[in-house]
Coordinates of C-alpha atoms in Angstrom, one line a residue:
Chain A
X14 CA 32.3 52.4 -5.8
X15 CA 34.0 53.4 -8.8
X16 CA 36.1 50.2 -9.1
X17 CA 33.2 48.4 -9.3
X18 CA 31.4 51.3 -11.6
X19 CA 34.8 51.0 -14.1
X20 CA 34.1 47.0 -13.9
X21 CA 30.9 47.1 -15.3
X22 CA 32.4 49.4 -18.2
X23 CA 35.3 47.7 -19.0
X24 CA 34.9 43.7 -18.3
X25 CA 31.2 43.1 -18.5
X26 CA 31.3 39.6 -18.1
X27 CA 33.5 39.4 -15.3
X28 CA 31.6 37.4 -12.5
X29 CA 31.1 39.0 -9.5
X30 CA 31.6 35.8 -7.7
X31 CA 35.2 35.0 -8.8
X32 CA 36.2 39.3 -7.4
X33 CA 38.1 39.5 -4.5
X34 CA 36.8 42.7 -3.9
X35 CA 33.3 41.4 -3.9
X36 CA 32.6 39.2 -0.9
X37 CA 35.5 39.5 1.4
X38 CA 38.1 36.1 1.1
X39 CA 37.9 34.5 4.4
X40 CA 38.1 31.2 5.8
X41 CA 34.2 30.8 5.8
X42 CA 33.8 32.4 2.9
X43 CA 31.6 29.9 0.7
X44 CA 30.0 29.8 -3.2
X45 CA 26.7 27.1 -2.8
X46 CA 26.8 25.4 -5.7
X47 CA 24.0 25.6 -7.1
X48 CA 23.0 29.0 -5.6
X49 CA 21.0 29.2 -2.8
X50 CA 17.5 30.3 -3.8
X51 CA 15.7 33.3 -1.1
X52 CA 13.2 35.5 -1.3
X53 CA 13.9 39.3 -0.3
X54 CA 11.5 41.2 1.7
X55 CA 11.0 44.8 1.8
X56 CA 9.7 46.9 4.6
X57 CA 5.9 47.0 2.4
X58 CA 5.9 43.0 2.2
X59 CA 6.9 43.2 -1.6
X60 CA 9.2 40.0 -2.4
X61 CA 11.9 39.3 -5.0
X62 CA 13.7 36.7 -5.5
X63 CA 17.0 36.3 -5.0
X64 CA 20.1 33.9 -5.4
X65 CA 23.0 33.1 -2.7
X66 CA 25.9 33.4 -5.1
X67 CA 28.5 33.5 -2.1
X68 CA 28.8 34.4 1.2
X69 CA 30.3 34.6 4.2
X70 CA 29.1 35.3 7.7
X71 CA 28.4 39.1 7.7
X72 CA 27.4 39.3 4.2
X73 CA 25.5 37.7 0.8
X74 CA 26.8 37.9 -2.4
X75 CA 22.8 38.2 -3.9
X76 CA 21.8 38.1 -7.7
X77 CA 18.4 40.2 -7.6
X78 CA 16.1 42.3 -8.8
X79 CA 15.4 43.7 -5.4
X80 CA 16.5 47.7 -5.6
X81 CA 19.8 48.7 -4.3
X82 CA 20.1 50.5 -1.8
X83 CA 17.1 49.0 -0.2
X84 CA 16.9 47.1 3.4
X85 CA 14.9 43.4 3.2
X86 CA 14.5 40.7 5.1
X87 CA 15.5 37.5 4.2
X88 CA 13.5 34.4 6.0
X89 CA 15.4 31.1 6.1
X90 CA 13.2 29.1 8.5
X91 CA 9.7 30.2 10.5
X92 CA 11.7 31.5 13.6
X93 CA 15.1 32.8 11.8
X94 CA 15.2 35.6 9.6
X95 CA 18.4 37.9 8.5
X96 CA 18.0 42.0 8.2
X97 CA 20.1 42.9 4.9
X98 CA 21.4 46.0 3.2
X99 CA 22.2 45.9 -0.4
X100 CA 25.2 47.9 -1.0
X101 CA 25.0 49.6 -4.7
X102 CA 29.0 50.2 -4.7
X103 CA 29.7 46.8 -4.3
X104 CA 28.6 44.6 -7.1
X105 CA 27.0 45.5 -10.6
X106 CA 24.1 44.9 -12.6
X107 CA 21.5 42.9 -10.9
X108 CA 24.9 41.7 -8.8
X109 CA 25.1 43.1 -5.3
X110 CA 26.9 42.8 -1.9
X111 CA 24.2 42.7 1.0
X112 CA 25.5 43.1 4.1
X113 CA 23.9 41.2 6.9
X114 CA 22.2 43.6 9.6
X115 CA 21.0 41.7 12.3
X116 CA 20.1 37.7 12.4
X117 CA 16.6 37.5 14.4
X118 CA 16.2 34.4 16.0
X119 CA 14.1 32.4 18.7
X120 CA 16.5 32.9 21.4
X121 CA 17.4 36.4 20.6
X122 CA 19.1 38.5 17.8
X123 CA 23.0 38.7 16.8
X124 CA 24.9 40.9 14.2
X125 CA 26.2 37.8 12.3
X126 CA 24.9 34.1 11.4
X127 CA 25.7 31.4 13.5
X128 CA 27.7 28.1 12.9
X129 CA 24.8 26.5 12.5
X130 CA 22.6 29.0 10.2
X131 CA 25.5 28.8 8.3
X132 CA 25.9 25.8 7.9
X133 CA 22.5 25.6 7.0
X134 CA 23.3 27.5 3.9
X135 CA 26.4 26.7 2.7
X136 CA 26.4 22.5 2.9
X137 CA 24.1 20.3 4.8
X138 CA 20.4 20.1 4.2
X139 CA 20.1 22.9 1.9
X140 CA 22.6 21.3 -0.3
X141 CA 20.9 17.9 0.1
X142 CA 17.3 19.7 -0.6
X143 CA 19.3 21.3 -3.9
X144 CA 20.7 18.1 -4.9
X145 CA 17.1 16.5 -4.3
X146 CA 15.1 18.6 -6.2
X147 CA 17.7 19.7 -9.2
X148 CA 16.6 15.8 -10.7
X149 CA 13.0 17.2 -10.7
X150 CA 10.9 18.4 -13.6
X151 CA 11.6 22.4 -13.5
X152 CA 7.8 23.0 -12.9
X153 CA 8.3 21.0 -9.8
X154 CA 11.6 22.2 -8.8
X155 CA 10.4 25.2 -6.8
X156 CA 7.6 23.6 -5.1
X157 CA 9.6 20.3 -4.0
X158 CA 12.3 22.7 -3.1
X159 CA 10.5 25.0 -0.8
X160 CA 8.4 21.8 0.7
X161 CA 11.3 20.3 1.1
X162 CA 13.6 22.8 2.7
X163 CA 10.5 24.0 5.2
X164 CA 11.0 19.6 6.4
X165 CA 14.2 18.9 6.3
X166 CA 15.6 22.3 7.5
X167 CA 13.4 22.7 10.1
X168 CA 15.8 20.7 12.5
X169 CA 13.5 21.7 15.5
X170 CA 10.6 19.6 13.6
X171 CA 13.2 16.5 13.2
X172 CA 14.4 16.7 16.9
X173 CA 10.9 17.3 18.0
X174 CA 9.5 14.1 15.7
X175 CA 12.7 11.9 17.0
X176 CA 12.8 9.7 14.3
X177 CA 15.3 11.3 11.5
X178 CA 19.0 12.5 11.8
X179 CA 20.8 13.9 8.7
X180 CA 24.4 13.6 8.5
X181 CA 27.1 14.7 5.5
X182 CA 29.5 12.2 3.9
X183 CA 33.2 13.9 3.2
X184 CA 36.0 12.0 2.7
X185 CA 35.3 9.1 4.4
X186 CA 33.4 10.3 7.3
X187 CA 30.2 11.1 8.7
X188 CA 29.8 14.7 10.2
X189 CA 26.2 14.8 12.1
X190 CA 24.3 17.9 10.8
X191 CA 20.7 17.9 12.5
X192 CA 17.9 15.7 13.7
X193 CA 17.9 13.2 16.1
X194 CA 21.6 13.3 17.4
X195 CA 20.9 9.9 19.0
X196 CA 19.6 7.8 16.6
X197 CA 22.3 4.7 17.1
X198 CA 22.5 4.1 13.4
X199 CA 24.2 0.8 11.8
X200 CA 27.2 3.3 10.7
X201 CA 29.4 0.4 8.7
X202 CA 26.3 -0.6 6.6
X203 CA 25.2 3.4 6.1
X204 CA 28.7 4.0 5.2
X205 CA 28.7 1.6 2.3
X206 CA 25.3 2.6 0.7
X207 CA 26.8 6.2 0.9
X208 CA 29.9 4.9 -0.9
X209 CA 27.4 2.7 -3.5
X210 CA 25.4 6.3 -4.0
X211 CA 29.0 7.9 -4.4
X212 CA 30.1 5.4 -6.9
X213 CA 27.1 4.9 -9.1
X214 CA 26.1 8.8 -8.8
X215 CA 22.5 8.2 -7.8
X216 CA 20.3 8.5 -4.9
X217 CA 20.1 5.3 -2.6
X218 CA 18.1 4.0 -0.6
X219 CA 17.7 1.0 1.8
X220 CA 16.0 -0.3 5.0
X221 CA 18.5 -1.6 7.4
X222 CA 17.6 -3.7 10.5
X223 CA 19.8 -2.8 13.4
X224 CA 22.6 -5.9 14.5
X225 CA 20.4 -6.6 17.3
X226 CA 17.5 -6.8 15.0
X227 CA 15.5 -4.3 17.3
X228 CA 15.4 -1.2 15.3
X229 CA 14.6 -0.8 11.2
X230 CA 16.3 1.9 9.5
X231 CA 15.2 3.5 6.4
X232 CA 18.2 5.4 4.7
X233 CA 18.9 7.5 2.0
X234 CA 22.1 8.4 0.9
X235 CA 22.3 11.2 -1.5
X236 CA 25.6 11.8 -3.7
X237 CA 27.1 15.3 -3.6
X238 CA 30.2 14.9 -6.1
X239 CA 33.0 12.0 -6.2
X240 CA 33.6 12.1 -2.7
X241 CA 31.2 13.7 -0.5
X242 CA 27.2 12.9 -0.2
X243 CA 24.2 13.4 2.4
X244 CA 22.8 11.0 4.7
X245 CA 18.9 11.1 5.6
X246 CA 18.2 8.3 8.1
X247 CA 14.9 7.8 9.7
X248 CA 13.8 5.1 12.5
X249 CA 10.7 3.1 11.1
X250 CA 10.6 0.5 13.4
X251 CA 7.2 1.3 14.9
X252 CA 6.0 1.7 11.3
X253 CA 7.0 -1.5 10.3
X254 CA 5.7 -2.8 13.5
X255 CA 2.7 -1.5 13.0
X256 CA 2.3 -2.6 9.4
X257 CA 3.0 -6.0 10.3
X258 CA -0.2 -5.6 12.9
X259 CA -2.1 -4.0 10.0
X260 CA -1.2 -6.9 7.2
X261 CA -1.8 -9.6 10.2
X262 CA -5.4 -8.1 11.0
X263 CA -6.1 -7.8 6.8
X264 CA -5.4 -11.6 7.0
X265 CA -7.2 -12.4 9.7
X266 CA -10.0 -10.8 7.9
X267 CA -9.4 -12.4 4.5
X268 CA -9.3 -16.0 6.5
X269 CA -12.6 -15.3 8.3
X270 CA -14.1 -13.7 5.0
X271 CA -13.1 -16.5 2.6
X272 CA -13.7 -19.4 5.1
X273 CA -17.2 -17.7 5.2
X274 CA -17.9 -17.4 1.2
X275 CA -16.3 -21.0 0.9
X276 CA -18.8 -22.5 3.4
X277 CA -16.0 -23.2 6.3
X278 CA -14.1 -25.5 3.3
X279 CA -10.8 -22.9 2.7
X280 CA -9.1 -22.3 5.4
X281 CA -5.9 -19.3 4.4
X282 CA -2.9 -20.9 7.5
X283 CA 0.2 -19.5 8.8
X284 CA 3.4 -21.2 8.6
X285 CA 3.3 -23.1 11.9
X286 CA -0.6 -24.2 11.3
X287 CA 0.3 -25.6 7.5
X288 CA 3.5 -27.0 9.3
X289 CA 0.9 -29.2 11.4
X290 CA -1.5 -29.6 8.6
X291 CA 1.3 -31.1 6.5
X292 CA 2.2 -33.6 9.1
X293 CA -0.5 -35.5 10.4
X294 CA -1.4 -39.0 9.5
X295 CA 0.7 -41.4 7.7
X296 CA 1.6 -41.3 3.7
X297 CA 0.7 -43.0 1.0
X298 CA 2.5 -42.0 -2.0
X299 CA 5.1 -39.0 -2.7
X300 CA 6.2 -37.5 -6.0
X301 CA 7.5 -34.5 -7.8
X302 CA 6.5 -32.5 -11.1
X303 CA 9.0 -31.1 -13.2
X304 CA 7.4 -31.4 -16.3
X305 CA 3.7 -31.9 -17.5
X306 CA 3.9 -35.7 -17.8
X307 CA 4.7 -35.6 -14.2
X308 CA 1.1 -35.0 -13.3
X309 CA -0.4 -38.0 -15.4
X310 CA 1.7 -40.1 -13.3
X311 CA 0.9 -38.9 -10.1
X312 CA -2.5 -39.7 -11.0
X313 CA -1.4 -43.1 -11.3
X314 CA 0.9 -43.5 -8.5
X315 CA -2.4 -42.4 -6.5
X316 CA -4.4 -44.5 -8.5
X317 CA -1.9 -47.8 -7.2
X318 CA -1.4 -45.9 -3.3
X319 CA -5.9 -46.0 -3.0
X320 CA -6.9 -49.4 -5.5
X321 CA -10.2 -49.5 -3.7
X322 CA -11.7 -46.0 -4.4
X323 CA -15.4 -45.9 -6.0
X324 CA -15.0 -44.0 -9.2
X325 CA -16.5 -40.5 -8.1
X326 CA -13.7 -40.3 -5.2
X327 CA -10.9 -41.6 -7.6
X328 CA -12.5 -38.6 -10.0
X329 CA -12.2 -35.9 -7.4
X330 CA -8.8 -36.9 -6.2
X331 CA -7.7 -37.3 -9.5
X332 CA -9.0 -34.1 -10.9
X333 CA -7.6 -32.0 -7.8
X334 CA -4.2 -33.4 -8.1
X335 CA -3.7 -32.4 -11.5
X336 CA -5.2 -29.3 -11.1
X337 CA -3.3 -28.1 -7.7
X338 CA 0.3 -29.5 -9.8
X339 CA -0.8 -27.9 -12.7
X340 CA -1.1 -24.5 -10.7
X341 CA 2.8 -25.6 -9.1
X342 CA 4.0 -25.7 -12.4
X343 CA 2.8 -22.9 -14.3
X344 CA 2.8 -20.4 -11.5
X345 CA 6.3 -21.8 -9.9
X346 CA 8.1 -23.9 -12.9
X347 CA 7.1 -27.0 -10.4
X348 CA 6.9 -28.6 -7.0
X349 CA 6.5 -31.6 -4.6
X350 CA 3.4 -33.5 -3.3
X351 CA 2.4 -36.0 -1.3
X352 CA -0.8 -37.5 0.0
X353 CA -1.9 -38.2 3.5
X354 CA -4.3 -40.9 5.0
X355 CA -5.6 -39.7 8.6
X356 CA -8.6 -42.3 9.4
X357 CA -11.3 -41.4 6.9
X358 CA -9.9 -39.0 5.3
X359 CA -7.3 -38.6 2.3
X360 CA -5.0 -35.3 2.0
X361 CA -3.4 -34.4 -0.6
X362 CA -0.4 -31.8 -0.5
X363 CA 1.2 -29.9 -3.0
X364 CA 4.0 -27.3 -2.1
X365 CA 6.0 -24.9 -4.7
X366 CA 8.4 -22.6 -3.8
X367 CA 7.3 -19.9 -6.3
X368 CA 6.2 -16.1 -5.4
X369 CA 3.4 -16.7 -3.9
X370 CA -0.5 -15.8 -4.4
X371 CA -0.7 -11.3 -3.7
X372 CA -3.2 -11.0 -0.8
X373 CA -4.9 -8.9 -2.9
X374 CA -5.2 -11.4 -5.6
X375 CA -6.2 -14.1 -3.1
X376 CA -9.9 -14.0 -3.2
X377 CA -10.4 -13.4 -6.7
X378 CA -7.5 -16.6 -7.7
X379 CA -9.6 -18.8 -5.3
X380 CA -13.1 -17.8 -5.7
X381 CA -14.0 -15.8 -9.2
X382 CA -14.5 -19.0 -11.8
X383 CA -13.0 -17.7 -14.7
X384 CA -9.9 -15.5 -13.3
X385 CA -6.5 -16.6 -13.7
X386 CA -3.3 -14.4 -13.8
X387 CA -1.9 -16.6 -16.0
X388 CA -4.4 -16.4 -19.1
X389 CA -5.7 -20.0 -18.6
X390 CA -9.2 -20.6 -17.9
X391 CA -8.9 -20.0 -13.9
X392 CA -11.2 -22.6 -13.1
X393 CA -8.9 -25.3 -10.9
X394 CA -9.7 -23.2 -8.0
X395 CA -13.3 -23.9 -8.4
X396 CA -13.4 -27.2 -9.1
X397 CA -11.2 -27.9 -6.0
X398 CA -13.5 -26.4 -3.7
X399 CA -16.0 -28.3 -5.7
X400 CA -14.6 -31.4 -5.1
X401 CA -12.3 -31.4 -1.8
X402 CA -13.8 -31.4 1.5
X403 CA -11.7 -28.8 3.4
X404 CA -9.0 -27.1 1.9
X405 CA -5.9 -25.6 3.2
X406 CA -3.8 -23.0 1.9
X407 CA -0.5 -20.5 3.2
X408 CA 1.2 -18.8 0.8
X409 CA 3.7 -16.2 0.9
X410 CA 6.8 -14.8 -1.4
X411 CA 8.7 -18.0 -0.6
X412 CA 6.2 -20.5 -1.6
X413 CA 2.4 -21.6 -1.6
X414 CA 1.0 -25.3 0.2
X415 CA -1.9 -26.5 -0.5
X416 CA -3.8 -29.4 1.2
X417 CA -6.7 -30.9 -0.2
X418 CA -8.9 -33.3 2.7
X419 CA -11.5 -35.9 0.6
X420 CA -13.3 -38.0 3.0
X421 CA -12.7 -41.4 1.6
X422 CA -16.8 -43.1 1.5
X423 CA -17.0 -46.5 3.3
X424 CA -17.3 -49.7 1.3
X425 CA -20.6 -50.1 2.8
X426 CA -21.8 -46.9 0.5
X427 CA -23.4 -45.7 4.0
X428 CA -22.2 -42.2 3.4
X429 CA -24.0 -40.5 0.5
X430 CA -21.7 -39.1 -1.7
X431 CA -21.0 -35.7 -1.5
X432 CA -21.1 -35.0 -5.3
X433 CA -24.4 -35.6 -5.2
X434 CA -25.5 -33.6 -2.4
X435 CA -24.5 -30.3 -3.7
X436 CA -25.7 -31.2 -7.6
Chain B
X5 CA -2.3 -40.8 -22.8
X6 CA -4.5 -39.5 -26.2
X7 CA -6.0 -40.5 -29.2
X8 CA -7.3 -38.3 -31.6
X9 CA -8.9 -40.0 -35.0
X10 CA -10.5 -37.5 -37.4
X11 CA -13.5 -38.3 -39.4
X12 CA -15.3 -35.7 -42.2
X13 CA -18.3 -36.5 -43.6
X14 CA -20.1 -34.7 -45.3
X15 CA -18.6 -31.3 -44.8
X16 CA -18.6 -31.9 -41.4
X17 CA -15.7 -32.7 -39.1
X18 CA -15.8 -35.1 -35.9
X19 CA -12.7 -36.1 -33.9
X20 CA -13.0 -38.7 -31.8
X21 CA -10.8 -38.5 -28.7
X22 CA -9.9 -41.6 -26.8
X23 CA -7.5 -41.6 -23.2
X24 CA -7.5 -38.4 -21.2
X25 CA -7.2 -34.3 -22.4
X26 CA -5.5 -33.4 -20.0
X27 CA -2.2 -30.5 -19.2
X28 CA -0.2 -33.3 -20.4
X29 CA -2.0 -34.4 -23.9
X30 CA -3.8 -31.0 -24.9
X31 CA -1.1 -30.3 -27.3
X32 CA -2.5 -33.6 -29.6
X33 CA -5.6 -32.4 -30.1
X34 CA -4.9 -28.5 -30.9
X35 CA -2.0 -29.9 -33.6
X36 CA -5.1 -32.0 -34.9
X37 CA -7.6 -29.1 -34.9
X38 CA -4.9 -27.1 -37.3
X39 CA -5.4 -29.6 -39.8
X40 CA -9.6 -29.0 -39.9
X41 CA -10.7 -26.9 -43.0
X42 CA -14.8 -27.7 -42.0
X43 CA -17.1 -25.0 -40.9
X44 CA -19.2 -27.4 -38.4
X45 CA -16.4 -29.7 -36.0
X46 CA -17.7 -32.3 -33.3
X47 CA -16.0 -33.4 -31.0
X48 CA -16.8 -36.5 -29.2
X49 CA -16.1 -37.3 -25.7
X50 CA -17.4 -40.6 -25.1
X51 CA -13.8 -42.4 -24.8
X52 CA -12.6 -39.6 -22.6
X53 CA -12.0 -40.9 -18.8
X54 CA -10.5 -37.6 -17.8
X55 CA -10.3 -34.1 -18.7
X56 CA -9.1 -31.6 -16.2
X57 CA -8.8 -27.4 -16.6
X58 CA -5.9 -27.1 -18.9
X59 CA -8.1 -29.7 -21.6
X60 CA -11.5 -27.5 -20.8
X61 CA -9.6 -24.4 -21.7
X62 CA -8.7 -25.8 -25.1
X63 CA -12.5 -27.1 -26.2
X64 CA -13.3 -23.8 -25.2
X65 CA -10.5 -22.1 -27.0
X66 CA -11.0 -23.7 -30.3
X67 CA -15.1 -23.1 -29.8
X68 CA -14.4 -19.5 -29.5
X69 CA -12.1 -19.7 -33.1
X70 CA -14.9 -21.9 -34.7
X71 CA -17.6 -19.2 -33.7
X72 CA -15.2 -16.4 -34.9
X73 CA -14.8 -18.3 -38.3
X74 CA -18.6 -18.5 -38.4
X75 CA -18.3 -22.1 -38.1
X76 CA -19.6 -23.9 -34.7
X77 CA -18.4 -26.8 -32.4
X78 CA -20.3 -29.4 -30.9
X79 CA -19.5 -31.5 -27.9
X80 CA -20.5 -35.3 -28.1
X81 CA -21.2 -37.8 -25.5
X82 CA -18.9 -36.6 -22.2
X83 CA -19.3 -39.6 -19.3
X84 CA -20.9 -38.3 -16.6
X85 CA -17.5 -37.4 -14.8
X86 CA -16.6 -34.9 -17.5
X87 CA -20.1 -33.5 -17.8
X88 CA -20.2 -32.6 -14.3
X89 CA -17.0 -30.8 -14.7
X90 CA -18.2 -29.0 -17.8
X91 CA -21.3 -28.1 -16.0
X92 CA -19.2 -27.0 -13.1
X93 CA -17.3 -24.3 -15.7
X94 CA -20.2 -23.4 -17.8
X95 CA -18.9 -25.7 -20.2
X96 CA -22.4 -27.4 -21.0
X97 CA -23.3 -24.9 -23.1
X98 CA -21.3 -26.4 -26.0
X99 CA -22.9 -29.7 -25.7
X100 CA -25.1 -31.1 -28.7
X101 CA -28.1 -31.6 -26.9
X102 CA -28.3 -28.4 -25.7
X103 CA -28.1 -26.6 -29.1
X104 CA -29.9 -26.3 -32.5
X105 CA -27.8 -28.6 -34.5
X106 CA -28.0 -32.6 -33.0
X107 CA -25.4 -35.0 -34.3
X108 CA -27.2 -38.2 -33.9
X109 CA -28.2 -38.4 -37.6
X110 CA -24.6 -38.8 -38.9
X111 CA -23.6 -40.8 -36.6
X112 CA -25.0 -44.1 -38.3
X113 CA -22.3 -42.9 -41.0
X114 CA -19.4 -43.0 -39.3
X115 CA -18.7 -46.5 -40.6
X116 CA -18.2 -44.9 -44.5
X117 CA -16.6 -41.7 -43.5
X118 CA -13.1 -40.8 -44.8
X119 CA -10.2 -41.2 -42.5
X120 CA -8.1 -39.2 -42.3
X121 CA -4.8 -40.3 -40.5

């Protein structure tokens, strides 16, 4: 008592922390770094809060306000909670020794925290939550912090959930902490994200698909210092899956929707249906636009391929052509076409290999008259389904095809012209 | 393929375009347009086979800059092929017939206008 009275006197701004005679030096004992945030309770349900400053298994080194002597309990998780004692001869100032009564717990009380518990506090998941939420805005530190330790320390909820595991990274190896013990993760590829997040000091984060290709992983990987970091790693494959159902089914709705609006003349494909689409018939003429004289002279190379077109036809083709390589061009710096003759009918294709029309995007870019994400005037959308007969369209992040079908009118003139019809 | 021949007369500007506006030739016509001092410009379709999105955007483009200037331009003569596409965009709102100010009176003077190229 006096020693640490005389302390107090004599070397005010000695830390508590760094005094042997504080916390006793053991193996275990540990300093969190930063200090472990609690809240003390007293026996009347009034709370202060409170800072881990070191420990070991029987005791807390706590910074507080709390009253000394005083018993409290200290909650760590909904079904763990620790009886302490603050000694007022150990410590000074707001600085105290408490010493660690009884650890309450699920399956029972002991007189002294548990590998585990302690674990809990001195590395693992409360570090990671600390190192997590010490990037935050301060207002938000707290909040993120107490949401985050109440998820990710709640190893019951993770094993319970079987989808996450969290591991720690120290000196080149992986040391499994809670969650889903397991979860077969793709450890070589885990192993060098943690090293990137190490490296670069920053969280990372990537979704890994499993060698097989059966399982998706989303990791994060959490940097702790130069060598040691957290590893959060959670199994989304039935998210994904179930994603993928959720953006075929939007699709499926856009096609129906759009082929509706369009009169059953735009037709959104898949791969393997544009695949057909794109093959049928024999050709007639091929080119490529690279630049916009390119599309003058596909006009003409169709113009040579179809000599005997009446004038309206050679109009719509002509028109549709320049506006579907005009869209290649601007939208994917260029492209290929080619056009089709199956019986009656003409088809023209143009394919790019630029990033593709947003699904969200697609029925204002092929249906609103004036929108364009491009600042032009928007229209080429509307006067292709103007003048094609069916179109065709699949797009996607690695390219968009278009086909255009015109039904080529007999020399006879039997067939009224189409144009006309709809003016 | 584009020509562009510019005619004033009479404080008023007509451009006569000849080929196709098109992605391709659109450029021709706004470098001429930069050159037009006139508060009232005309421009006159009737040798155009072709115009396609990118050449729409420009009529209407330099439309919106006459009106700004509190000037106005007129479209002349489109073949039927253009007109439809005009109508198509809402385009046909800039042709002559359908606004206050007709250009068939000058045109019986284009033969003493001043040339300008």
């Amino acid at each position: 008592m006096r020693r640490c009275l005389e302390c107090a006197k004599k070397e005010p701004d000695r830390r508590c922390v760094e005094c042997r005679y504080f916390v006793q030096p053991s193996p275990l004992r540990r300093v969190p770094s930063p200090p472990v945030r609690v809240l003390l309770e007293d026996e009347h349900g009034k709370q202060y809060p409170a800072h881990i400053l070191v420990l070991n298994p029987r005791e807390f080194g706590l910074e507080t306000e709390a009253p000394v002597p005083g018993r409290y309990i200290i909650r760590l998780q909904e079904s763990l909670w620790v009886e302490v004692a603050g000694l007022p001869f150990k410590g000074k100032n707001n600085v105290h020794v408490f010493e660690i009564l009884c650890v309450h717990r699920k399956q029972g009380t002991a007189p002294r925290l548990s590998n585990e518990e302690y674990h809990l506090l001195t590395g693992s998941a409360g570090e990671l939550v600390e190192e997590i939420s010490r990037h935050l805005p301060e207002h938000l530190q707290d909040l993120v912090r107490e949401k985050l330790l109440a998820e990710v320390e709640k190893s019951e909820l993770i094993n319970a959930l079987k989808v996450g595991k969290v591991m720690k990274y120290e000196a080149g190896r992986f040391r499994y902490l809670s969650g889903q013990a397991d979860l077969d993760l793709p450890m070589e590829e885990a192993e060098k994200l943690m090293r990137q997040a190490i490296r670069q000091s920053e969280h990372r984060r990537e979704v890994i698909v499993s060698a097989d290709g059966q399982k998706v992983f989303d990791l994060h990987c959490v940097p702790f210092d130069h060598r040691s970091g957290g590893l959060l790693a959670f199994d989304i494959t039935e998210v994904i899956e179930k994603e993928r159902k959720m953006h075929q089914q939007e699709m499926q709705a856009y096609r129906e929707a759009i082929a509706a609006v369009t009169g059953g003349r735009l037709y959104l494909v898949n791969g393997e249906e544009m695949e057909k689409v794109i093959s049928e018939g024999t050709e007639l003429a091929r080119g490529e636009v690279r630049q916009t004289h390119n599309i003058p002279e596909a006009r003409r190379v169709m113009r040579e391929a179809l000599p005997s077109l009446d004038s309206r036809r050679r109009h719509a083709i002509d028109l549709c052509l320049s506006e579907a390589l005009t869209n290649a061009l601007k939208h994917a710096g260029g492209g290929w076409w080619q056009a089709r003759q199956l019986g009656d009918t003409v088809r023209i294709i143009v394919q790019d290999r630029g990033p593709g029309i947003k699904t969200s995007e697609l029925a204002r870019a092929t249906l609103m008259q004036h929108y364009s994400t491009k600042n032009s005037l928007g229209c080429g959308f509307t006067l292709m389904l103007y003048y094609a007969d069916h179109l065709y369209l699949n797009t996607g992040p690695s390219g968009t095809t278009l086909a255009l079908d015109f039904t080529v009118v007999p020399e006879d003139g039997s067939k009224q012209d189409k144009a006309n019809e709809r003016g | 393929m584009l020509k562009v021949d510019v005619h004033v007369v009479e404080g008023v500007c007509r451009i006569v375009l000849n080929g196709e506006l098109d992605v391709e030739t659109v450029a021709q016509l706004q470098e001429a347009i930069r050159k037009v001092e006139e508060h009232t410009l005309e421009v006159d379709l009737s040798g155009i086979s072709f115009v396609d999105s990118t050449g729409l955007k420009s009529l209407l483009d330099i439309s919106n800059e006459w009106r700004q200037k509190g000037g106005q331009m007129l479209i002349l003569r489109p073949q039927p092929e253009v007109a439809e596409v005009m109508r198509l965009v809402g385009l046909d709102r800039l042709l002559a017939q359908n606004t206050a100010l007709a250009g068939e009176e000058r045109e019986e003077q284009d033969d003493r206008s001043r040339h300008r190229e």
